[in-house]
Amino acid sequence: QVQLVESGGGLVQAGGSLRLSCAASGTGFTINTMAWYRQAPGKQRDLVATITSGGSTNYADSVKGRFTISRDNAKNMVYLQMNGLKPEDTAVYYCNANIRRLSSNWQYWGKGTLVTVSS
């Protein structure tokens, strides 16, 4: 089995920064694309950023220029550096990974970490 565990959420004032981390643990797997999603209260879960195993990145328009996704393949970790935070960035942030295991591809999710941005 594979587990994803996020950390780094919290309360921050508008204009501040936070760095989220997500660690993947388990045995016998290879991680392909990793991503961060977020879900604000009463809204659907939206894609924030993705990063391939080769390091190619993609961002939602709403976070371009403010957020940076990165990963450490040796440690099976993905990060989200969030700068210039706005109240509308308030959400539960979820780590997602496309993982190759037992000759199949699987989608895994973390349980989420809450980010609250005060105005």
mmCIF file of N, CA and C in Angstrom:
data_model
loop_
_atom_site.group_PDB
_atom_site.id
_atom_site.type_symbol
_atom_site.label_atom_id
_atom_site.label_comp_id
_atom_site.label_asym_id
_atom_site.label_seq_id
_atom_site.Cartn_x
_atom_site.Cartn_y
_atom_site.Cartn_z
ATOM 1 N N GLN A 1 0.838 -1.190 0.000
ATOM 2 C CA GLN A 1 0.000 0.000 0.000
ATOM 3 C C GLN A 1 0.876 1.245 0.000
ATOM 4 N N VAL A 2 0.339 2.322 -0.542
ATOM 5 C CA VAL A 2 1.058 3.596 -0.603
ATOM 6 C C VAL A 2 0.253 4.642 0.146
ATOM 7 N N GLN A 3 0.936 5.464 0.910
ATOM 8 C CA GLN A 3 0.283 6.556 1.637
ATOM 9 C C GLN A 3 0.910 7.885 1.270
ATOM 10 N N LEU A 4 0.057 8.906 1.177
ATOM 11 C CA LEU A 4 0.509 10.278 0.983
ATOM 12 C C LEU A 4 0.126 11.079 2.207
ATOM 13 N N VAL A 5 1.093 11.807 2.756
ATOM 14 C CA VAL A 5 0.829 12.598 3.955
ATOM 15 C C VAL A 5 1.298 14.026 3.716
ATOM 16 N N GLU A 6 0.345 14.964 3.818
ATOM 17 C CA GLU A 6 0.669 16.380 3.635
ATOM 18 C C GLU A 6 1.013 17.034 4.972
ATOM 19 N N SER A 7 1.772 18.115 4.889
ATOM 20 C CA SER A 7 2.083 18.926 6.060
ATOM 21 C C SER A 7 2.371 20.342 5.598
ATOM 22 N N GLY A 8 2.355 21.279 6.556
ATOM 23 C CA GLY A 8 2.743 22.645 6.257
ATOM 24 C C GLY A 8 1.621 23.650 6.183
ATOM 25 N N GLY A 9 0.391 23.200 6.310
ATOM 26 C CA GLY A 9 -0.724 24.143 6.287
ATOM 27 C C GLY A 9 -0.774 24.968 7.557
ATOM 28 N N GLY A 10 -1.637 25.988 7.534
ATOM 29 C CA GLY A 10 -1.781 26.831 8.708
ATOM 30 C C GLY A 10 -2.473 28.120 8.380
ATOM 31 N N LEU A 11 -2.401 29.049 9.324
ATOM 32 C CA LEU A 11 -3.018 30.356 9.189
ATOM 33 C C LEU A 11 -1.940 31.381 8.845
ATOM 34 N N VAL A 12 -2.217 32.186 7.820
ATOM 35 C CA VAL A 12 -1.250 33.196 7.392
ATOM 36 C C VAL A 12 -2.006 34.436 6.946
ATOM 37 N N GLN A 13 -1.395 35.586 7.091
ATOM 38 C CA GLN A 13 -2.011 36.821 6.629
ATOM 39 C C GLN A 13 -1.843 36.979 5.130
ATOM 40 N N ALA A 14 -2.748 37.710 4.546
ATOM 41 C CA ALA A 14 -2.653 37.981 3.111
ATOM 42 C C ALA A 14 -1.289 38.581 2.788
ATOM 43 N N GLY A 15 -0.714 38.107 1.692
ATOM 44 C CA GLY A 15 0.617 38.527 1.290
ATOM 45 C C GLY A 15 1.723 37.647 1.821
ATOM 46 N N GLY A 16 1.394 36.770 2.737
ATOM 47 C CA GLY A 16 2.379 35.886 3.339
ATOM 48 C C GLY A 16 2.683 34.660 2.499
ATOM 49 N N SER A 17 3.492 33.788 3.075
ATOM 50 C CA SER A 17 3.943 32.584 2.370
ATOM 51 C C SER A 17 3.780 31.350 3.240
ATOM 52 N N LEU A 18 3.587 30.237 2.573
ATOM 53 C CA LEU A 18 3.587 28.926 3.214
ATOM 54 C C LEU A 18 4.222 27.932 2.266
ATOM 55 N N ARG A 19 4.793 26.891 2.832
ATOM 56 C CA ARG A 19 5.343 25.804 2.029
ATOM 57 C C ARG A 19 4.698 24.505 2.474
ATOM 58 N N LEU A 20 3.999 23.874 1.526
ATOM 59 C CA LEU A 20 3.388 22.579 1.785
ATOM 60 C C LEU A 20 4.323 21.467 1.341
ATOM 61 N N SER A 21 4.282 20.374 2.095
ATOM 62 C CA SER A 21 5.060 19.194 1.743
ATOM 63 C C SER A 21 4.151 17.983 1.694
ATOM 64 N N CYS A 22 4.517 17.019 0.879
ATOM 65 C CA CYS A 22 3.772 15.763 0.793
ATOM 66 C C CYS A 22 4.776 14.630 0.650
ATOM 67 N N ALA A 23 4.675 13.669 1.543
ATOM 68 C CA ALA A 23 5.577 12.523 1.528
ATOM 69 C C ALA A 23 4.815 11.264 1.138
ATOM 70 N N ALA A 24 5.374 10.534 0.186
ATOM 71 C CA ALA A 24 4.804 9.255 -0.228
ATOM 72 C C ALA A 24 5.598 8.133 0.423
ATOM 73 N N SER A 25 4.886 7.181 1.016
ATOM 74 C CA SER A 25 5.562 6.058 1.666
ATOM 75 C C SER A 25 4.920 4.754 1.241
ATOM 76 N N GLY A 26 5.684 3.690 1.349
ATOM 77 C CA GLY A 26 5.219 2.378 0.949
ATOM 78 C C GLY A 26 6.351 1.618 0.313
ATOM 79 N N THR A 27 6.022 0.523 -0.344
ATOM 80 C CA THR A 27 7.047 -0.278 -0.994
ATOM 81 C C THR A 27 6.614 -0.664 -2.404
ATOM 82 N N GLY A 28 7.597 -0.859 -3.241
ATOM 83 C CA GLY A 28 7.336 -1.415 -4.561
ATOM 84 C C GLY A 28 6.568 -0.518 -5.493
ATOM 85 N N PHE A 29 6.863 0.783 -5.474
ATOM 86 C CA PHE A 29 6.124 1.680 -6.354
ATOM 87 C C PHE A 29 7.064 2.678 -7.017
ATOM 88 N N THR A 30 6.563 3.240 -8.118
ATOM 89 C CA THR A 30 7.247 4.316 -8.835
ATOM 90 C C THR A 30 6.242 5.444 -9.020
ATOM 91 N N ILE A 31 6.668 6.652 -8.721
ATOM 92 C CA ILE A 31 5.757 7.780 -8.814
ATOM 93 C C ILE A 31 5.903 8.446 -10.174
ATOM 94 N N ASN A 32 4.800 8.624 -10.834
ATOM 95 C CA ASN A 32 4.789 9.354 -12.112
ATOM 96 C C ASN A 32 4.477 10.826 -11.809
ATOM 97 N N THR A 33 3.382 11.338 -12.309
ATOM 98 C CA THR A 33 3.038 12.735 -12.069
ATOM 99 C C THR A 33 2.515 12.928 -10.645
ATOM 100 N N MET A 34 2.928 14.034 -10.037
ATOM 101 C CA MET A 34 2.405 14.435 -8.739
ATOM 102 C C MET A 34 1.715 15.776 -8.902
ATOM 103 N N ALA A 35 0.774 16.039 -7.994
ATOM 104 C CA ALA A 35 -0.007 17.257 -8.145
ATOM 105 C C ALA A 35 -0.528 17.736 -6.796
ATOM 106 N N TRP A 36 -0.900 18.997 -6.792
ATOM 107 C CA TRP A 36 -1.620 19.584 -5.666
ATOM 108 C C TRP A 36 -2.997 20.048 -6.173
ATOM 109 N N TYR A 37 -3.987 19.720 -5.392
ATOM 110 C CA TYR A 37 -5.350 20.187 -5.619
ATOM 111 C C TYR A 37 -5.787 20.981 -4.390
ATOM 112 N N ARG A 38 -6.870 21.738 -4.540
ATOM 113 C CA ARG A 38 -7.426 22.415 -3.376
ATOM 114 C C ARG A 38 -8.941 22.447 -3.472
ATOM 115 N N GLN A 39 -9.543 22.489 -2.294
ATOM 116 C CA GLN A 39 -10.995 22.533 -2.233
ATOM 117 C C GLN A 39 -11.407 23.543 -1.175
ATOM 118 N N ALA A 40 -12.037 24.617 -1.639
ATOM 119 C CA ALA A 40 -12.552 25.632 -0.730
ATOM 120 C C ALA A 40 -13.917 25.191 -0.216
ATOM 121 N N PRO A 41 -14.350 25.735 0.916
ATOM 122 C CA PRO A 41 -15.653 25.355 1.479
ATOM 123 C C PRO A 41 -16.776 25.554 0.469
ATOM 124 N N GLY A 42 -17.568 24.511 0.268
ATOM 125 C CA GLY A 42 -18.713 24.597 -0.622
ATOM 126 C C GLY A 42 -18.389 24.573 -2.098
ATOM 127 N N LYS A 43 -17.130 24.316 -2.436
ATOM 128 C CA LYS A 43 -16.726 24.317 -3.844
ATOM 129 C C LYS A 43 -16.132 22.980 -4.231
ATOM 130 N N GLN A 44 -15.952 22.783 -5.522
ATOM 131 C CA GLN A 44 -15.373 21.543 -6.008
ATOM 132 C C GLN A 44 -13.856 21.566 -5.814
ATOM 133 N N ARG A 45 -13.266 20.373 -5.905
ATOM 134 C CA ARG A 45 -11.814 20.263 -5.792
ATOM 135 C C ARG A 45 -11.194 20.668 -7.129
ATOM 136 N N ASP A 46 -10.251 21.589 -7.084
ATOM 137 C CA ASP A 46 -9.624 22.116 -8.304
ATOM 138 C C ASP A 46 -8.133 21.816 -8.338
ATOM 139 N N LEU A 47 -7.631 21.629 -9.540
ATOM 140 C CA LEU A 47 -6.204 21.413 -9.736
ATOM 141 C C LEU A 47 -5.446 22.725 -9.518
ATOM 142 N N VAL A 48 -4.361 22.650 -8.759
ATOM 143 C CA VAL A 48 -3.517 23.818 -8.518
ATOM 144 C C VAL A 48 -2.247 23.754 -9.370
ATOM 145 N N ALA A 49 -1.554 22.621 -9.308
ATOM 146 C CA ALA A 49 -0.288 22.494 -10.028
ATOM 147 C C ALA A 49 0.062 21.026 -10.184
ATOM 148 N N THR A 50 0.802 20.736 -11.256
ATOM 149 C CA THR A 50 1.283 19.383 -11.493
ATOM 150 C C THR A 50 2.771 19.412 -11.796
ATOM 151 N N ILE A 51 3.417 18.277 -11.556
ATOM 152 C CA ILE A 51 4.828 18.127 -11.902
ATOM 153 C C ILE A 51 5.070 16.680 -12.303
ATOM 154 N N THR A 52 5.703 16.510 -13.464
ATOM 155 C CA THR A 52 6.003 15.166 -13.939
ATOM 156 C C THR A 52 7.261 14.630 -13.269
ATOM 157 N N SER A 53 7.551 13.358 -13.513
ATOM 158 C CA SER A 53 8.755 12.767 -12.933
ATOM 159 C C SER A 53 10.015 13.425 -13.494
ATOM 160 N N GLY A 54 9.903 14.006 -14.672
ATOM 161 C CA GLY A 54 11.018 14.707 -15.288
ATOM 162 C C GLY A 54 11.130 16.161 -14.892
ATOM 163 N N GLY A 55 10.149 16.653 -14.137
ATOM 164 C CA GLY A 55 10.223 18.018 -13.633
ATOM 165 C C GLY A 55 9.420 19.050 -14.405
ATOM 166 N N SER A 56 8.672 18.638 -15.403
ATOM 167 C CA SER A 56 7.829 19.592 -16.123
ATOM 168 C C SER A 56 6.637 19.978 -15.252
ATOM 169 N N THR A 57 6.337 21.266 -15.250
ATOM 170 C CA THR A 57 5.288 21.772 -14.359
ATOM 171 C C THR A 57 4.164 22.445 -15.133
ATOM 172 N N ASN A 58 3.023 22.519 -14.462
ATOM 173 C CA ASN A 58 1.860 23.200 -15.016
ATOM 174 C C ASN A 58 1.081 23.794 -13.845
ATOM 175 N N TYR A 59 0.488 24.965 -14.073
ATOM 176 C CA TYR A 59 -0.189 25.666 -12.996
ATOM 177 C C TYR A 59 -1.569 26.160 -13.426
ATOM 178 N N ALA A 60 -2.461 26.232 -12.454
ATOM 179 C CA ALA A 60 -3.728 26.910 -12.686
ATOM 180 C C ALA A 60 -3.442 28.397 -12.880
ATOM 181 N N ASP A 61 -4.237 29.043 -13.713
ATOM 182 C CA ASP A 61 -4.019 30.471 -13.987
ATOM 183 C C ASP A 61 -4.056 31.295 -12.711
ATOM 184 N N SER A 62 -4.883 30.887 -11.762
ATOM 185 C CA SER A 62 -5.066 31.672 -10.541
ATOM 186 C C SER A 62 -3.833 31.698 -9.647
ATOM 187 N N VAL A 63 -2.885 30.784 -9.852
ATOM 188 C CA VAL A 63 -1.705 30.733 -8.978
ATOM 189 C C VAL A 63 -0.400 30.975 -9.723
ATOM 190 N N LYS A 64 -0.465 31.138 -11.025
ATOM 191 C CA LYS A 64 0.755 31.353 -11.810
ATOM 192 C C LYS A 64 1.491 32.585 -11.312
ATOM 193 N N GLY A 65 2.800 32.433 -11.156
ATOM 194 C CA GLY A 65 3.621 33.539 -10.693
ATOM 195 C C GLY A 65 3.672 33.674 -9.186
ATOM 196 N N ARG A 66 2.820 32.954 -8.473
ATOM 197 C CA ARG A 66 2.812 33.027 -7.007
ATOM 198 C C ARG A 66 3.199 31.689 -6.359
ATOM 199 N N PHE A 67 2.778 30.586 -6.970
ATOM 200 C CA PHE A 67 3.045 29.256 -6.411
ATOM 201 C C PHE A 67 4.098 28.550 -7.247
ATOM 202 N N THR A 68 4.894 27.706 -6.581
ATOM 203 C CA THR A 68 5.901 26.902 -7.265
ATOM 204 C C THR A 68 5.834 25.472 -6.750
ATOM 205 N N ILE A 69 5.650 24.541 -7.674
ATOM 206 C CA ILE A 69 5.652 23.120 -7.319
ATOM 207 C C ILE A 69 7.030 22.540 -7.613
ATOM 208 N N SER A 70 7.498 21.672 -6.737
ATOM 209 C CA SER A 70 8.783 21.007 -6.945
ATOM 210 C C SER A 70 8.709 19.616 -6.322
ATOM 211 N N ARG A 71 9.688 18.795 -6.640
ATOM 212 C CA ARG A 71 9.695 17.446 -6.078
ATOM 213 C C ARG A 71 11.113 16.963 -5.859
ATOM 214 N N ASP A 72 11.234 16.015 -4.952
ATOM 215 C CA ASP A 72 12.507 15.349 -4.679
ATOM 216 C C ASP A 72 12.250 13.867 -4.926
ATOM 217 N N ASN A 73 12.675 13.387 -6.083
ATOM 218 C CA ASN A 73 12.382 12.000 -6.444
ATOM 219 C C ASN A 73 13.070 11.010 -5.513
ATOM 220 N N ALA A 74 14.228 11.354 -5.017
ATOM 221 C CA ALA A 74 14.965 10.443 -4.127
ATOM 222 C C ALA A 74 14.229 10.248 -2.805
ATOM 223 N N LYS A 75 13.500 11.281 -2.389
ATOM 224 C CA LYS A 75 12.778 11.221 -1.118
ATOM 225 C C LYS A 75 11.292 10.946 -1.294
ATOM 226 N N ASN A 76 10.851 10.826 -2.540
ATOM 227 C CA ASN A 76 9.419 10.628 -2.824
ATOM 228 C C ASN A 76 8.567 11.733 -2.214
ATOM 229 N N MET A 77 8.997 12.963 -2.432
ATOM 230 C CA MET A 77 8.283 14.104 -1.872
ATOM 231 C C MET A 77 7.955 15.125 -2.946
ATOM 232 N N VAL A 78 6.880 15.849 -2.706
ATOM 233 C CA VAL A 78 6.491 16.969 -3.557
ATOM 234 C C VAL A 78 6.189 18.148 -2.641
ATOM 235 N N TYR A 79 6.490 19.346 -3.151
ATOM 236 C CA TYR A 79 6.347 20.559 -2.362
ATOM 237 C C TYR A 79 5.506 21.581 -3.133
ATOM 238 N N LEU A 80 4.909 22.487 -2.388
ATOM 239 C CA LEU A 80 4.218 23.615 -2.996
ATOM 240 C C LEU A 80 4.591 24.865 -2.211
ATOM 241 N N GLN A 81 5.418 25.703 -2.831
ATOM 242 C CA GLN A 81 5.778 26.979 -2.242
ATOM 243 C C GLN A 81 4.736 28.002 -2.657
ATOM 244 N N MET A 82 4.081 28.598 -1.672
ATOM 245 C CA MET A 82 2.992 29.537 -1.948
ATOM 246 C C MET A 82 3.381 30.916 -1.425
ATOM 247 N N ASN A 83 3.543 31.850 -2.338
ATOM 248 C CA ASN A 83 3.883 33.226 -1.995
ATOM 249 C C ASN A 83 2.740 34.155 -2.391
ATOM 250 N N GLY A 84 2.724 35.332 -1.809
ATOM 251 C CA GLY A 84 1.688 36.287 -2.158
ATOM 252 C C GLY A 84 0.290 35.744 -1.943
ATOM 253 N N LEU A 85 0.094 35.068 -0.813
ATOM 254 C CA LEU A 85 -1.191 34.406 -0.569
ATOM 255 C C LEU A 85 -2.321 35.410 -0.455
ATOM 256 N N LYS A 86 -3.486 35.002 -0.953
ATOM 257 C CA LYS A 86 -4.688 35.817 -0.947
ATOM 258 C C LYS A 86 -5.781 35.090 -0.181
ATOM 259 N N PRO A 87 -6.756 35.822 0.357
ATOM 260 C CA PRO A 87 -7.857 35.143 1.066
ATOM 261 C C PRO A 87 -8.544 34.071 0.214
ATOM 262 N N GLU A 88 -8.603 34.287 -1.091
ATOM 263 C CA GLU A 88 -9.239 33.297 -1.966
ATOM 264 C C GLU A 88 -8.414 32.021 -2.137
ATOM 265 N N ASP A 89 -7.208 32.001 -1.603
ATOM 266 C CA ASP A 89 -6.410 30.767 -1.608
ATOM 267 C C ASP A 89 -6.781 29.863 -0.434
ATOM 268 N N THR A 90 -7.634 30.336 0.456
ATOM 269 C CA THR A 90 -8.068 29.534 1.592
ATOM 270 C C THR A 90 -8.784 28.277 1.115
ATOM 271 N N ALA A 91 -8.279 27.128 1.555
ATOM 272 C CA ALA A 91 -8.818 25.845 1.110
ATOM 273 C C ALA A 91 -8.095 24.721 1.829
ATOM 274 N N VAL A 92 -8.638 23.525 1.681
ATOM 275 C CA VAL A 92 -7.891 22.321 2.054
ATOM 276 C C VAL A 92 -7.082 21.912 0.825
ATOM 277 N N TYR A 93 -5.802 21.745 0.997
ATOM 278 C CA TYR A 93 -4.900 21.388 -0.101
ATOM 279 C C TYR A 93 -4.583 19.894 -0.025
ATOM 280 N N TYR A 94 -4.771 19.228 -1.161
ATOM 281 C CA TYR A 94 -4.579 17.785 -1.243
ATOM 282 C C TYR A 94 -3.418 17.447 -2.172
ATOM 283 N N CYS A 95 -2.624 16.508 -1.740
ATOM 284 C CA CYS A 95 -1.563 15.949 -2.559
ATOM 285 C C CYS A 95 -2.136 14.780 -3.363
ATOM 286 N N ASN A 96 -1.730 14.684 -4.620
ATOM 287 C CA ASN A 96 -2.169 13.604 -5.500
ATOM 288 C C ASN A 96 -0.970 13.030 -6.220
ATOM 289 N N ALA A 97 -0.976 11.716 -6.397
ATOM 290 C CA ALA A 97 0.117 11.083 -7.122
ATOM 291 C C ALA A 97 -0.404 9.973 -8.012
ATOM 292 N N ASN A 98 0.122 9.941 -9.217
ATOM 293 C CA ASN A 98 -0.119 8.827 -10.138
ATOM 294 C C ASN A 98 1.035 7.855 -9.948
ATOM 295 N N ILE A 99 0.726 6.668 -9.457
ATOM 296 C CA ILE A 99 1.768 5.732 -9.013
ATOM 297 C C ILE A 99 1.678 4.419 -9.780
ATOM 298 N N ARG A 100 2.831 3.945 -10.197
ATOM 299 C CA ARG A 100 2.943 2.647 -10.860
ATOM 300 C C ARG A 100 3.253 1.603 -9.805
ATOM 301 N N ARG A 101 2.379 0.613 -9.664
ATOM 302 C CA ARG A 101 2.559 -0.421 -8.651
ATOM 303 C C ARG A 101 1.826 -1.671 -9.094
ATOM 304 N N LEU A 102 2.471 -2.791 -8.934
ATOM 305 C CA LEU A 102 1.879 -4.086 -9.313
ATOM 306 C C LEU A 102 1.418 -4.064 -10.769
ATOM 307 N N SER A 103 2.252 -3.491 -11.658
ATOM 308 C CA SER A 103 2.033 -3.454 -13.104
ATOM 309 C C SER A 103 0.812 -2.644 -13.509
ATOM 310 N N SER A 104 0.309 -1.817 -12.614
ATOM 311 C CA SER A 104 -0.826 -0.959 -12.952
ATOM 312 C C SER A 104 -0.576 0.449 -12.421
ATOM 313 N N ASN A 105 -1.315 1.407 -12.978
ATOM 314 C CA ASN A 105 -1.235 2.790 -12.507
ATOM 315 C C ASN A 105 -2.409 3.073 -11.574
ATOM 316 N N TRP A 106 -2.102 3.743 -10.486
ATOM 317 C CA TRP A 106 -3.106 4.022 -9.475
ATOM 318 C C TRP A 106 -3.038 5.496 -9.101
ATOM 319 N N GLN A 107 -4.196 6.044 -8.721
ATOM 320 C CA GLN A 107 -4.250 7.407 -8.207
ATOM 321 C C GLN A 107 -4.351 7.349 -6.684
ATOM 322 N N TYR A 108 -3.472 8.085 -6.033
ATOM 323 C CA TYR A 108 -3.504 8.157 -4.578
ATOM 324 C C TYR A 108 -3.709 9.601 -4.147
ATOM 325 N N TRP A 109 -4.399 9.747 -3.011
ATOM 326 C CA TRP A 109 -4.671 11.053 -2.434
ATOM 327 C C TRP A 109 -4.234 11.099 -0.980
ATOM 328 N N GLY A 110 -3.743 12.255 -0.560
ATOM 329 C CA GLY A 110 -3.537 12.486 0.853
ATOM 330 C C GLY A 110 -4.841 12.923 1.492
ATOM 331 N N LYS A 111 -4.807 13.116 2.808
ATOM 332 C CA LYS A 111 -6.007 13.513 3.532
ATOM 333 C C LYS A 111 -6.207 15.015 3.558
ATOM 334 N N GLY A 112 -5.209 15.756 3.140
ATOM 335 C CA GLY A 112 -5.353 17.200 3.028
ATOM 336 C C GLY A 112 -4.765 17.968 4.190
ATOM 337 N N THR A 113 -4.399 19.220 3.908
ATOM 338 C CA THR A 113 -3.914 20.127 4.934
ATOM 339 C C THR A 113 -4.583 21.481 4.706
ATOM 340 N N LEU A 114 -5.063 22.092 5.786
ATOM 341 C CA LEU A 114 -5.846 23.308 5.686
ATOM 342 C C LEU A 114 -4.948 24.540 5.619
ATOM 343 N N VAL A 115 -5.208 25.370 4.637
ATOM 344 C CA VAL A 115 -4.548 26.667 4.510
ATOM 345 C C VAL A 115 -5.610 27.752 4.663
ATOM 346 N N THR A 116 -5.391 28.637 5.619
ATOM 347 C CA THR A 116 -6.317 29.739 5.850
ATOM 348 C C THR A 116 -5.561 31.049 5.702
ATOM 349 N N VAL A 117 -6.053 31.908 4.813
ATOM 350 C CA VAL A 117 -5.416 33.201 4.570
ATOM 351 C C VAL A 117 -6.364 34.295 5.050
ATOM 352 N N SER A 118 -5.914 35.054 6.017
ATOM 353 C CA SER A 118 -6.749 36.122 6.571
ATOM 354 C C SER A 118 -6.466 37.437 5.852
ATOM 355 N N SER A 119 -7.507 38.253 5.772
ATOM 356 C CA SER A 119 -7.360 39.543 5.060
ATOM 357 C C SER A 119 -6.919 40.651 6.000
#
